[in-house]
Each structure stands twice: as structure tokens, then as C-alpha cells.
Amino acid sequence: MLLADKFESLLRLGDNTLILAQRLSEWCGKGPVFEEDMALTNIALDLLGQARLWLTYAGEVESKGRDEDALAYLRDAHQFRNLLLVEQPNGDYALTMARQFYFDTWHHLLLQELLKSTDERIAAIAEQAVKEVTYHLRRSSDLVTRLGAGTEESHRRMQTAVDELWPYTGEMFAPDAVDEALAAQGIICNPGQLHEPWLKHVAEVFRQATLTLPSGTWMQKGGKQGRHTEHLGYILTEMQFLQRAYPGAKW
Amino acid sequence: MSMYAQLVETGVNQLQSRAEMSAEERAFQERVDAGIKIEPKDWMPEDYRKTLIRQISQHAHSEIVGQLPEGNWITRAPTLKRKTILLSKVQDEAGHGLYLYGAAETLGVTRDQLYADLLSGKVKYSSIFNYPTLTWADIGAIGWLVDGAAIMNQIPLCRCSYGPYSRAMIRICKEEAFHMRQGYDIMIALCRDGTPEQKALAQDALNRWWWPSLMMFGPPDAESVHSAQSAQWKIKLFSNDELRQKFIDQTIPQAEYLGIRVPDPELKWNEESGHYDFGKIDWDEFWNVVKGNGPCNRERLRARVQAWEDGAWFREALVAHAEKQSQREAEATKAA
């Protein structure tokens, strides 16, 4: 039972990073300045690297012979465990930055907790990832601040973006039975405990960015359990095309 | 000129003899002949400066536009490892574009001016990027053939006369060698380790990329009016036809190892010359693609223009924020 829960939890970690990396790589060659293009690609590469570590470990825990590619390319939407937030479309650069900022703030807090995991492999992956994510968070916090406090137009776009994605933030902190079982063993932390520090950082950045903290309380949920938005199906269609079109082929 | 900068005007129709040169020009040419690098603060002929700006900026634009055909497959790469490699490669290309714009800026232009000339269609980029990437095998073919051809041209440029360009090329060539290997590695996976269907993808990609790759070296020497001046300035070290022949000689055995054939019925080994003979290149197609009639010219440029226009509000916001920040700092200093 615990192994099944661990597998589930590792898929969540792997799918979050994989799907966000996939979204970010859609920006490649289309960024607003070359330096941004390169920075986003860097972040996509970091997240993709993390996804591969999580999914490889998930496959080992499951012990049914599935490797990172079997898990990434041969599951359908209802078997993906990522947060709804990361599958949301890129939109304009403000929306991409808002998505990144909400995610990075949470991701950084989560990885710091995972450093203490009683599962050594999880702690080791977290240790590698947290260095990268520290930079991601510094960068997205800085950009949200500058765009919020930039021009009238950038302020309007940034406010629209943070409002738009707000309902997808609640899911990050809502524990389910899987989380509770693993938290009881010290393998992961209870996501509920991340809410307060998350809100504190977001509120502080928004204050500097002259953005209004959204106040809505109704939150979308389901990603962690495999109930997604319509967007995920298209992401998978594109990502999985070759593996589906040429079953069993090696690349 | 060839390759990533395929047609560079030198502003000079006929080479000057030593006697016709001014004292400054003679001193400059003597330095070039002695293999001493020209640095940004050194005196240089105006045509040398302008030619270099054109050549380096075309190369930079090619790197930036070149992100698009390969970027097209990042989201569809067949394994996570291949996706990682492709994403890094496309990122390297943006990095190459940046070093090259930096090298051009040492000649007294700004990156924004150069980029505006790309977006307005005034300055070209390598025509090879006006061909589409239709299947995954195209990513292999581009690495193998297009990067392979680029390296062939760029290694000599590491020794070119202009210091900043030469140093940028040294850095770029190291990464290009890795790019070519990853492309050939994709081809090996398809052709030697793959299924018949995968091998057919590779053959189809070779059929489409072979002739455009040969065209990358630029028009035949007999028609390259500006080459003599560039050669004298040591910003072009081998002729288009020499490099093209070298590329063919290198590539045919690689295709044989893969077990796929180049789409040229006239290709055959010439024992006497020690080179491959090859069929006639369709220069009409080449000139049409240069003029804007390639399959993707409009899309490629439109994509870059769209990205630039969509990013305008972002760039303005960063400038506005920096201004507000320095204003606040100035006020704080005054108050203190």
C-alpha cells in the first residue's frame, strides 16, 4: 500500500515538472527578448531533468519495468498526476510568468521539505533540484515585480494573469489520502503546511509589484487524482505522437 | 560568401594593387597578411568594416532564425533524452546568435539595429532555414548535414583576420561539433538500429535536405564576385566550390555507413581526382529561395516579427521599471 502511494506521489512530482517543461519549451524561439528565450529554455531543461529523475524512480518503485519514457509517453490523460496549474496554456508572457511564479514559490518550499525525506533517494533528488529552483524562484519573483510595477499595460496584463490563474493554486495545498499516508512516514511533507509560507511570499512580491492579491476562495482541483482540464489531452497528443505512431520503435 | 552568410557584398568590384592602396590600407593589408588579428580599435578600411558587419550579422540572424525549424520538434521529440538534447541544442543556437551580435557590435552597430534589418527583410539569413522540418528524421538530417556543412565553413573562420569574430567562431565551433554528432546519432538510431519504417523516414529526410545542404556553400566560384576581396581580407579562407567538394567527400561515406543514398544519380567516385563527382545543382531553386520564394520564408520571418511585436510591452515595462528604480535611488541619495 505504501509502495503504491509512493509511486503515486513520485508521478505527481514527475508529471508537474514534465508538463511545465513541455509548456515552457513551446516558447523556444518566440520569447520577447533573446535573453528571456534562453532563460526559459534553461528552466525547461532543469525541469525536464528533474522529471526524468522522478519518473525513473517512480518506475523502479512500481517495479513493472516501466522507465521514464514508458511513463511519459504511454499514459493517457487520466493517468497523469500533475497540478492543473502547470497544464494551463502559455498565454502572453505575463500569464507564463504568473504560472511560473505561483509554481516556483510552491516548488521551492516543497523541495526544502523533501530534503528531510526519510526516503534517501527522494532527499537526494530534492537536493539537486532545490539549487535549480532557488534560481527559478528568484527570477520569477523579480520579473513579476518588474512587470507589475512597470508600465500601465504591463501592470494590467500582470494583474489579469495572476487573477486568471488564482483558482488553480488551491490544489497545491490540498492533501489527500496519498499525501497523508506518506507524510505519516516522513517520506513527503503534508502539503497543507506549505500554504502559509507560500501566501506570505506571494503577498510580499505582489506588494512590491503593486499587484492586488486575489481574494477568491473557490479553487479548481483534480489534477493530482487524474481529473484534468481539456488542455492536457492536446499536450499529450503532441508530446506522445511518435511513440504512439511507431509502437515499440527505439529512437 | 558561403554558409550561414551566403552572399556577402564587399562593396568592391576589383581588387586594388599595392600601388593603388593608401599608406593606411597598405599597413592594414600587411598586418592581415602577417596573420596579426585586427581588433576593434585598429584602423580598418570602411568596406572591410561594412563587409564584416554584413557577414557577422547574417550569421547571427541565421542562428536566431535557425532555432525555428528545429524548435518545431522539441515538443514532439520521441524520448525525454532526445528532448533534452534538442532543447539544449536550440538554446546553444540562441547563444551563438548572441555572441555573434556581440562581435558585430564591436564594429559600431547595435544589436537592435541589426535585428531590425532582419525583421524588415533587408538582411538575409541562411536559406537552408527556409525549408520545413516534416518528420523527426529531419532533426537528424539537420544536425548531420546542415551543422556538418556549417562546421566545414566555420573552422577556417576561427583563423579569420578580425579578432572578435575569430574568437566567437572558436567558441561556436566547439558546440557545433556536438550538434553534428547528435544529428548523426539520430540517423544511426533510425537507420542501423531502427525499423524499416524508421529507415524510410531517414531516406526521405536525406532526399529533401541533400541539395539544399550543398547550396549552403553558396554559388559556384565563377559567379562569386565578392570572394576575391574577402579572401584578401582573410574573412573567407576557402572558396565555395572547395568547401562543397570537401563536404561531399566527407559525407558520402557517412551515408554509406547508414545505408541510405543521396538523391543524385550522377554521384560517383573519381579515382583520378580523388573526389566524388556529382550532378548539377539547381541554382534556379537557390536564387528563388534567396529571393523569398522558399517553402517557409514568409513563415520564418513572420514568426520572428510576431515574437518581437508581442514582446514590445514586456521590453517597455522593463525599461520603465529600471527608470523608476534609478529615479527612486537618485531621490534617496538627494534626501540623504
XYZ file of C-alpha atoms in Angstrom:
587
model
C 0.000 0.000 0.000
C 2.782 2.358 0.940
C 4.636 1.499 -2.283
C 1.539 2.276 -4.326
C 1.236 5.599 -2.527
C 4.874 6.347 -3.105
C 4.543 5.558 -6.795
C 1.556 7.892 -6.964
C 3.416 10.679 -5.214
C 6.501 10.322 -7.430
C 4.284 10.532 -10.501
C 2.914 13.817 -9.185
C 6.428 15.210 -8.805
C 7.493 13.901 -12.207
C 4.370 14.977 -14.069
C 4.414 18.528 -12.659
C 7.940 19.082 -13.869
C 7.414 17.273 -17.172
C 4.256 19.104 -18.187
C 5.591 22.511 -17.154
C 8.816 21.842 -19.092
C 6.695 20.917 -22.116
C 4.739 24.166 -21.834
C 7.892 26.267 -21.414
C 9.561 24.683 -24.402
C 6.660 25.914 -26.550
C 8.227 29.367 -26.069
C 11.504 28.370 -27.680
C 12.343 30.922 -30.395
C 9.342 33.096 -29.513
C 10.430 34.950 -26.364
C 10.139 38.744 -26.058
C 13.955 39.159 -25.961
C 16.748 36.658 -26.662
C 17.843 36.588 -23.039
C 14.328 35.615 -21.913
C 14.168 32.958 -24.564
C 17.372 31.445 -23.259
C 16.365 31.749 -19.613
C 13.028 29.998 -20.198
C 14.772 27.242 -22.114
C 17.171 26.841 -19.211
C 14.308 26.462 -16.795
C 12.598 23.993 -19.118
C 15.831 21.980 -19.201
C 16.122 21.982 -15.404
C 12.529 20.837 -15.008
C 12.897 18.183 -17.666
C 15.991 16.852 -15.913
C 14.076 16.688 -12.633
C 11.121 14.989 -14.341
C 13.420 12.275 -15.628
C 14.794 11.609 -12.141
C 11.341 11.450 -10.551
C 9.815 9.290 -13.276
C 12.760 6.885 -13.350
C 12.398 6.418 -9.616
C 8.626 6.061 -9.934
C 9.160 3.251 -12.458
C 11.569 1.484 -10.087
C 9.168 1.781 -7.163
C 6.364 0.387 -9.282
C 8.653 -2.456 -10.482
C 6.666 -3.309 -13.576
C 9.521 -2.478 -15.915
C 8.323 0.998 -16.901
C 11.119 3.516 -17.497
C 10.890 7.320 -17.789
C 9.764 7.112 -21.409
C 7.109 4.464 -20.817
C 5.666 6.687 -18.109
C 5.921 9.939 -20.065
C 4.810 8.666 -23.448
C 2.442 5.780 -22.848
C -0.034 7.003 -20.266
C -3.292 8.718 -21.148
C -4.607 11.920 -19.571
C -6.484 10.281 -16.691
C -3.230 8.617 -15.618
C -1.319 11.905 -15.357
C -0.979 13.329 -11.851
C 0.216 16.909 -12.440
C -1.415 20.002 -10.976
C -3.949 21.750 -13.204
C -1.828 24.900 -12.925
C 1.091 23.582 -14.977
C -1.028 22.441 -17.922
C -2.632 25.860 -18.412
C -1.718 27.432 -21.776
C 1.184 29.885 -22.038
C -0.982 32.874 -22.990
C 1.034 36.084 -23.067
C 4.345 36.420 -21.243
C 2.556 37.762 -18.157
C 0.459 34.603 -17.904
C 3.539 32.411 -18.354
C 5.305 34.376 -15.606
C 2.329 34.240 -13.235
C 2.090 30.468 -13.700
C 5.825 30.145 -13.114
C 5.798 32.369 -10.047
C 2.934 30.526 -8.331
C 4.580 27.222 -9.147
C 8.160 28.167 -8.227
C 7.111 29.546 -4.851
C 5.374 26.279 -4.023
C 8.027 24.085 -5.635
C 10.827 25.718 -3.669
C 9.012 25.244 -0.350
C 8.162 21.659 -1.218
C 11.725 20.720 -2.172
C 13.086 22.205 1.034
C 10.790 19.869 2.938
C 11.721 16.907 0.732
C 15.378 17.414 1.671
C 14.328 15.936 5.021
C 12.569 12.915 3.495
C 13.130 9.572 5.193
C 13.478 8.172 1.671
C 17.106 8.826 0.762
C 16.519 8.828 -2.967
C 13.805 11.486 -2.662
C 16.065 13.595 -0.449
C 18.919 13.268 -2.967
C 16.783 14.313 -5.947
C 15.401 17.223 -3.920
C 18.913 18.325 -3.069
C 19.858 18.565 -6.709
C 16.568 20.200 -7.716
C 16.420 22.793 -4.961
C 19.558 24.521 -6.240
C 17.958 24.983 -9.641
C 14.600 26.003 -8.255
C 16.155 28.629 -5.962
C 17.234 30.388 -9.129
C 13.843 29.862 -10.816
C 12.082 31.444 -7.873
C 14.433 34.410 -7.671
C 13.930 35.032 -11.365
C 10.143 34.729 -11.475
C 9.716 36.815 -8.300
C 11.875 39.520 -9.832
C 10.053 39.532 -13.169
C 6.601 39.598 -11.612
C 7.738 42.577 -9.535
C 9.159 44.442 -12.505
C 6.171 43.766 -14.752
C 3.661 44.636 -12.037
C 5.443 47.903 -11.317
C 6.466 48.618 -14.916
C 4.060 50.376 -17.272
C 0.290 50.708 -17.088
C -0.032 47.987 -19.705
C 2.363 45.543 -18.035
C 0.585 46.121 -14.725
C -2.794 45.399 -16.290
C -1.507 42.249 -18.009
C 0.175 41.004 -14.847
C -2.904 41.610 -12.689
C -5.116 39.834 -15.238
C -2.705 36.905 -15.275
C -2.452 36.428 -11.509
C -6.252 36.678 -11.214
C -6.778 34.201 -14.034
C -4.547 31.524 -12.505
C -5.505 32.065 -8.874
C -8.195 29.335 -8.830
C -5.512 26.784 -9.786
C -3.348 27.498 -6.732
C -5.512 25.845 -4.050
C -4.813 22.356 -5.328
C -1.154 22.666 -4.350
C -2.048 22.655 -0.663
C -4.965 20.209 -0.504
C -3.814 16.891 0.993
C -5.465 13.615 0.031
C -5.098 10.090 1.437
C -1.852 9.515 -0.503
C -0.258 12.637 0.956
C -1.400 11.780 4.457
C -0.123 8.211 4.350
C 3.315 9.298 3.124
C 3.529 12.294 5.436
C 2.892 9.986 8.381
C 6.079 8.080 7.436
C 8.091 11.273 6.880
C 8.509 10.425 3.172
C 6.929 13.671 1.993
C 5.524 16.620 3.891
C 1.849 17.373 4.285
C 1.169 19.909 1.515
C -1.165 21.854 3.812
C 1.821 23.143 5.780
C 3.173 24.922 2.689
C 0.181 27.213 2.347
C 1.101 29.822 4.888
C 4.707 30.422 3.776
C 3.555 30.348 0.155
C 0.954 33.025 0.760
C 3.462 35.117 2.676
C 5.960 35.156 -0.200
C 3.303 35.745 -2.860
C 1.793 38.625 -0.856
C 5.202 40.230 -0.357
C 6.087 40.067 -4.046
C 2.653 41.387 -5.022
C 3.069 44.288 -2.601
C 6.330 45.274 -4.271
C 4.779 44.690 -7.678
C 1.777 46.888 -6.748
C -0.488 43.948 -7.606
C -3.666 43.093 -5.722
C -3.650 39.687 -4.085
C -6.673 37.825 -5.497
C -9.280 37.062 -2.854
C -11.319 34.298 -4.499
C -11.762 31.209 -2.359
C -13.260 28.764 -4.861
C -10.458 26.550 -6.097
C -10.294 24.097 -9.014
C -8.940 20.672 -8.195
C -8.479 17.145 -9.540
C -5.130 17.128 -11.341
C -3.401 15.140 -8.619
C -6.075 12.475 -8.930
C -6.071 12.412 -12.752
C -9.044 14.706 -13.484
C -7.617 17.374 -15.753
C -8.601 20.370 -17.846
C -9.150 19.904 -21.578
C -5.667 21.249 -22.250
C -3.798 18.156 -21.105
C -5.132 15.949 -23.901
C -3.621 18.226 -26.521
C -0.296 18.428 -24.715
C -0.112 14.630 -24.677
C -1.238 14.293 -28.293
C 1.700 16.407 -29.357
C 4.244 15.034 -26.909
C 3.394 11.356 -27.443
C 2.883 11.403 -31.210
C 5.980 9.440 -32.286
C 5.753 6.813 -29.568
C 2.103 6.247 -30.444
C 2.625 6.273 -34.228
C 5.557 3.818 -34.144
C 4.788 1.450 -31.256
C 7.859 -0.213 -29.827
C 10.343 1.677 -32.004
C 13.637 2.814 -30.459
C 14.806 6.355 -31.160
C 30.311 34.242 -49.393
C 29.065 30.987 -48.177
C 27.198 29.173 -45.492
C 25.377 30.958 -42.754
C 26.334 34.152 -44.529
C 25.850 33.025 -48.060
C 26.116 36.165 -50.174
C 28.046 38.984 -48.627
C 28.731 42.082 -50.647
C 32.140 43.613 -50.155
C 31.414 46.947 -51.840
C 34.455 46.298 -54.018
C 34.320 45.099 -57.599
C 38.002 44.781 -58.272
C 40.991 44.144 -56.064
C 43.347 47.040 -55.502
C 47.016 46.537 -56.204
C 49.530 47.530 -53.527
C 50.444 50.616 -55.555
C 46.826 51.809 -55.557
C 46.461 51.478 -51.771
C 46.886 54.386 -49.390
C 49.581 54.108 -46.708
C 46.929 53.121 -44.130
C 45.436 50.493 -46.399
C 48.853 49.049 -47.120
C 49.727 48.852 -43.432
C 46.370 47.173 -42.765
C 46.855 44.629 -45.534
C 50.370 43.861 -44.298
C 49.014 43.089 -40.837
C 46.377 40.818 -42.310
C 48.968 39.070 -44.476
C 51.213 38.583 -41.440
C 48.317 36.876 -39.609
C 48.032 39.619 -36.951
C 44.439 39.972 -35.768
C 42.593 43.210 -36.411
C 40.978 44.471 -33.205
C 38.018 46.877 -32.846
C 40.142 49.968 -32.135
C 42.532 49.398 -35.041
C 42.202 51.350 -38.253
C 40.383 49.354 -40.945
C 39.076 50.112 -44.441
C 35.429 51.164 -44.376
C 34.495 48.376 -46.813
C 36.168 45.789 -44.551
C 34.121 47.051 -41.606
C 30.871 47.059 -43.552
C 31.529 43.655 -45.092
C 32.210 42.166 -41.672
C 29.046 43.696 -40.243
C 27.062 42.128 -43.086
C 28.786 38.772 -42.758
C 28.620 38.505 -38.963
C 25.055 39.774 -38.743
C 23.866 37.346 -41.428
C 25.492 34.592 -39.444
C 23.839 35.800 -36.219
C 20.432 36.055 -37.907
C 20.877 32.525 -39.252
C 21.394 31.210 -35.734
C 18.293 33.001 -34.485
C 16.028 32.004 -37.389
C 17.615 28.550 -37.313
C 16.002 27.978 -33.926
C 12.598 27.770 -35.599
C 12.800 24.648 -37.806
C 14.343 22.601 -35.007
C 12.276 24.211 -32.271
C 9.361 22.844 -34.264
C 10.177 19.332 -32.959
C 11.074 19.994 -29.305
C 7.550 19.344 -28.065
C 7.347 16.179 -30.189
C 10.793 14.667 -29.525
C 10.374 10.884 -29.212
C 12.128 10.327 -25.857
C 12.921 12.509 -22.872
C 16.629 12.150 -23.573
C 16.226 13.301 -27.184
C 14.051 16.177 -25.992
C 16.745 17.270 -23.540
C 19.456 17.172 -26.200
C 17.374 19.058 -28.765
C 16.333 21.711 -26.270
C 19.993 22.282 -25.316
C 20.999 22.458 -28.953
C 18.385 25.047 -29.852
C 19.410 27.029 -26.794
C 23.045 26.899 -27.918
C 21.952 28.420 -31.219
C 20.377 31.396 -29.476
C 23.640 31.705 -27.535
C 25.636 31.681 -30.777
C 23.391 34.410 -32.111
C 24.173 36.482 -29.023
C 27.981 36.083 -29.244
C 27.846 36.990 -32.909
C 25.700 40.086 -32.366
C 28.252 40.971 -29.684
C 31.101 40.570 -32.191
C 29.231 42.745 -34.723
C 28.618 45.413 -32.077
C 32.399 45.903 -31.773
C 32.202 47.320 -35.310
C 29.992 50.214 -34.254
C 26.412 48.977 -34.719
C 23.835 47.941 -32.127
C 22.097 44.605 -31.841
C 18.714 46.318 -32.115
C 19.703 47.975 -35.409
C 20.934 44.696 -36.818
C 17.859 42.835 -35.663
C 15.577 45.497 -37.158
C 17.270 44.837 -40.515
C 16.407 41.150 -40.224
C 12.800 41.849 -39.307
C 12.337 44.319 -42.162
C 13.722 41.725 -44.591
C 16.639 43.978 -45.515
C 19.296 41.499 -44.398
C 19.094 37.795 -45.178
C 19.789 34.688 -43.158
C 20.901 31.298 -44.458
C 18.358 29.991 -46.963
C 18.576 26.492 -45.537
C 16.204 27.539 -42.758
C 13.504 28.256 -45.301
C 12.962 24.531 -45.727
C 10.456 22.756 -43.479
C 11.118 20.052 -40.847
C 8.447 17.489 -41.691
C 9.422 14.443 -39.660
C 11.668 13.594 -36.721
C 14.315 12.354 -39.175
C 14.714 15.963 -40.339
C 16.179 16.770 -36.924
C 18.796 14.092 -37.535
C 19.423 15.304 -41.087
C 19.839 18.923 -39.998
C 22.397 18.021 -37.352
C 24.287 15.725 -39.674
C 24.173 17.737 -42.906
C 23.418 21.353 -42.045
C 25.595 21.533 -38.939
C 28.181 19.403 -40.704
C 28.309 21.897 -43.578
C 28.380 24.804 -41.140
C 31.378 23.373 -39.299
C 33.223 22.928 -42.559
C 32.869 26.623 -43.227
C 33.319 27.841 -39.684
C 36.503 26.040 -38.671
C 38.570 28.143 -41.104
C 36.809 31.274 -39.799
C 38.373 30.613 -36.395
C 41.523 31.895 -38.145
C 39.874 34.910 -39.808
C 41.514 38.328 -39.581
C 39.029 40.031 -37.270
C 39.772 39.202 -33.616
C 36.285 39.291 -32.079
C 34.800 37.251 -34.957
C 37.586 34.707 -34.801
C 37.132 34.268 -31.036
C 33.347 33.910 -31.371
C 33.874 31.243 -34.023
C 36.238 29.255 -31.804
C 33.589 29.104 -29.118
C 30.825 28.272 -31.573
C 32.746 25.513 -33.373
C 33.165 23.519 -30.168
C 29.407 23.369 -29.730
C 28.695 22.776 -33.425
C 30.778 19.613 -33.326
C 28.472 18.304 -30.595
C 25.435 19.322 -32.661
C 26.625 17.413 -35.677
C 27.263 14.294 -33.601
C 23.787 14.391 -32.076
C 22.295 14.637 -35.568
C 24.286 11.717 -36.876
C 23.403 9.768 -33.747
C 19.698 10.252 -34.527
C 20.364 8.966 -38.058
C 22.180 5.888 -36.686
C 19.242 5.139 -34.404
C 16.862 5.355 -37.366
C 18.965 3.607 -39.998
C 21.059 0.994 -38.247
C 19.130 0.261 -35.098
C 15.656 1.212 -36.312
C 12.757 -0.488 -38.095
C 12.358 -0.356 -41.910
C 9.752 2.368 -41.375
C 12.238 4.467 -39.429
C 14.910 3.955 -42.055
C 12.425 5.155 -44.684
C 11.962 8.354 -42.663
C 15.722 8.882 -42.733
C 15.940 8.278 -46.500
C 13.114 10.737 -47.102
C 14.872 13.363 -44.984
C 18.140 12.862 -46.874
C 16.280 13.195 -50.169
C 14.909 16.575 -49.127
C 17.971 18.023 -47.327
C 20.789 16.892 -49.613
C 20.596 19.503 -52.368
C 19.741 22.436 -50.094
C 22.744 21.459 -47.943
C 25.039 21.648 -50.979
C 23.543 25.039 -51.834
C 24.542 26.299 -48.376
C 28.096 26.767 -49.646
C 26.883 29.481 -51.989
C 27.060 29.944 -55.767
C 29.876 28.419 -57.844
C 33.217 30.207 -57.608
C 32.908 31.524 -61.152
C 29.843 33.516 -60.077
C 31.101 34.664 -56.668
C 32.067 38.215 -57.462
C 32.982 39.287 -53.943
C 35.107 36.337 -52.935
C 38.482 37.683 -54.049
C 38.250 40.749 -51.806
C 37.057 38.679 -48.829
C 39.908 36.243 -49.393
C 42.434 39.073 -49.449
C 40.997 40.369 -46.171
C 41.117 36.828 -44.715
C 37.474 36.780 -43.788
C 36.947 33.977 -46.280
C 39.623 31.324 -46.359
C 38.367 28.716 -48.823
C 36.243 29.040 -51.929
C 32.625 27.894 -52.108
C 33.418 25.059 -54.509
C 36.388 23.819 -52.465
C 34.299 23.598 -49.319
C 31.369 22.000 -51.149
C 33.625 19.279 -52.560
C 35.175 18.677 -49.152
C 31.709 18.337 -47.637
C 30.570 15.832 -50.268
C 33.731 13.776 -49.871
C 33.222 13.645 -46.131
C 29.502 12.928 -46.226
C 29.155 10.142 -48.784
C 30.955 7.509 -46.670
C 28.747 8.538 -43.730
C 25.626 7.963 -45.841
C 27.028 4.585 -46.896
C 27.531 3.611 -43.258
C 23.887 4.497 -42.619
C 22.814 2.511 -45.679
C 20.926 5.382 -47.307
C 21.644 7.059 -50.642
C 21.984 10.675 -51.664
C 19.435 11.607 -54.357
C 21.997 12.133 -57.103
C 22.186 9.542 -59.905
C 25.363 11.152 -61.219
C 27.274 10.822 -57.997
C 30.328 8.595 -58.366
C 33.845 8.243 -57.026
C 36.503 9.624 -59.365
C 39.677 7.617 -58.896
C 41.740 10.101 -60.861
C 40.767 13.267 -58.946
C 40.394 11.528 -55.602
C 36.989 13.191 -55.150
C 33.340 12.394 -55.785
C 31.844 13.752 -58.999
C 28.308 14.986 -58.528
C 25.298 16.151 -60.527
C 24.169 19.634 -61.379
C 22.848 21.826 -58.558
C 19.575 23.600 -59.287
C 20.747 27.188 -58.844
C 17.389 28.447 -60.013
C 15.868 26.976 -56.863
C 18.647 28.516 -54.767
C 18.103 32.023 -56.141
C 14.362 31.692 -55.710
C 14.709 30.720 -52.062
C 17.126 33.634 -51.546
C 14.587 35.978 -53.136
C 11.887 34.861 -50.720
C 10.166 32.073 -52.612
C 11.281 29.148 -50.453
C 8.660 26.976 -48.768
C 8.982 28.728 -45.388
C 10.461 32.203 -45.998
C 7.270 34.006 -45.081
C 6.518 31.855 -42.042
C 10.014 32.128 -40.601
C 10.159 35.888 -40.826
C 6.571 36.252 -39.666
C 7.332 34.154 -36.575
C 10.254 36.402 -35.622
C 8.296 39.594 -36.300
C 5.371 38.289 -34.268
C 7.620 37.397 -31.309
C 9.213 40.846 -31.433
C 5.896 42.675 -31.635
C 4.265 40.530 -28.952
C 7.223 41.263 -26.692
C 7.115 45.052 -27.103
C 5.075 45.677 -23.945
C 7.443 43.437 -21.982
C 10.573 45.283 -23.112
C 8.936 48.658 -22.455
C 7.937 47.547 -18.951
C 11.482 46.534 -18.052
C 12.826 49.869 -19.268
C 10.119 51.785 -17.378
C 10.819 49.827 -14.217
C 14.561 50.446 -14.443
C 13.934 54.164 -14.927
C 11.628 54.343 -11.919
C 14.200 52.474 -9.875
C 17.058 54.821 -10.746
C 14.808 57.816 -10.135
C 13.986 56.482 -6.672
C 17.660 55.886 -5.963
C 18.538 59.418 -7.070
C 15.851 60.858 -4.800
C 17.065 58.750 -1.891
C 20.635 59.995 -2.418
C 19.395 63.595 -2.541
C 17.382 63.168 0.654
C 20.383 61.648 2.436
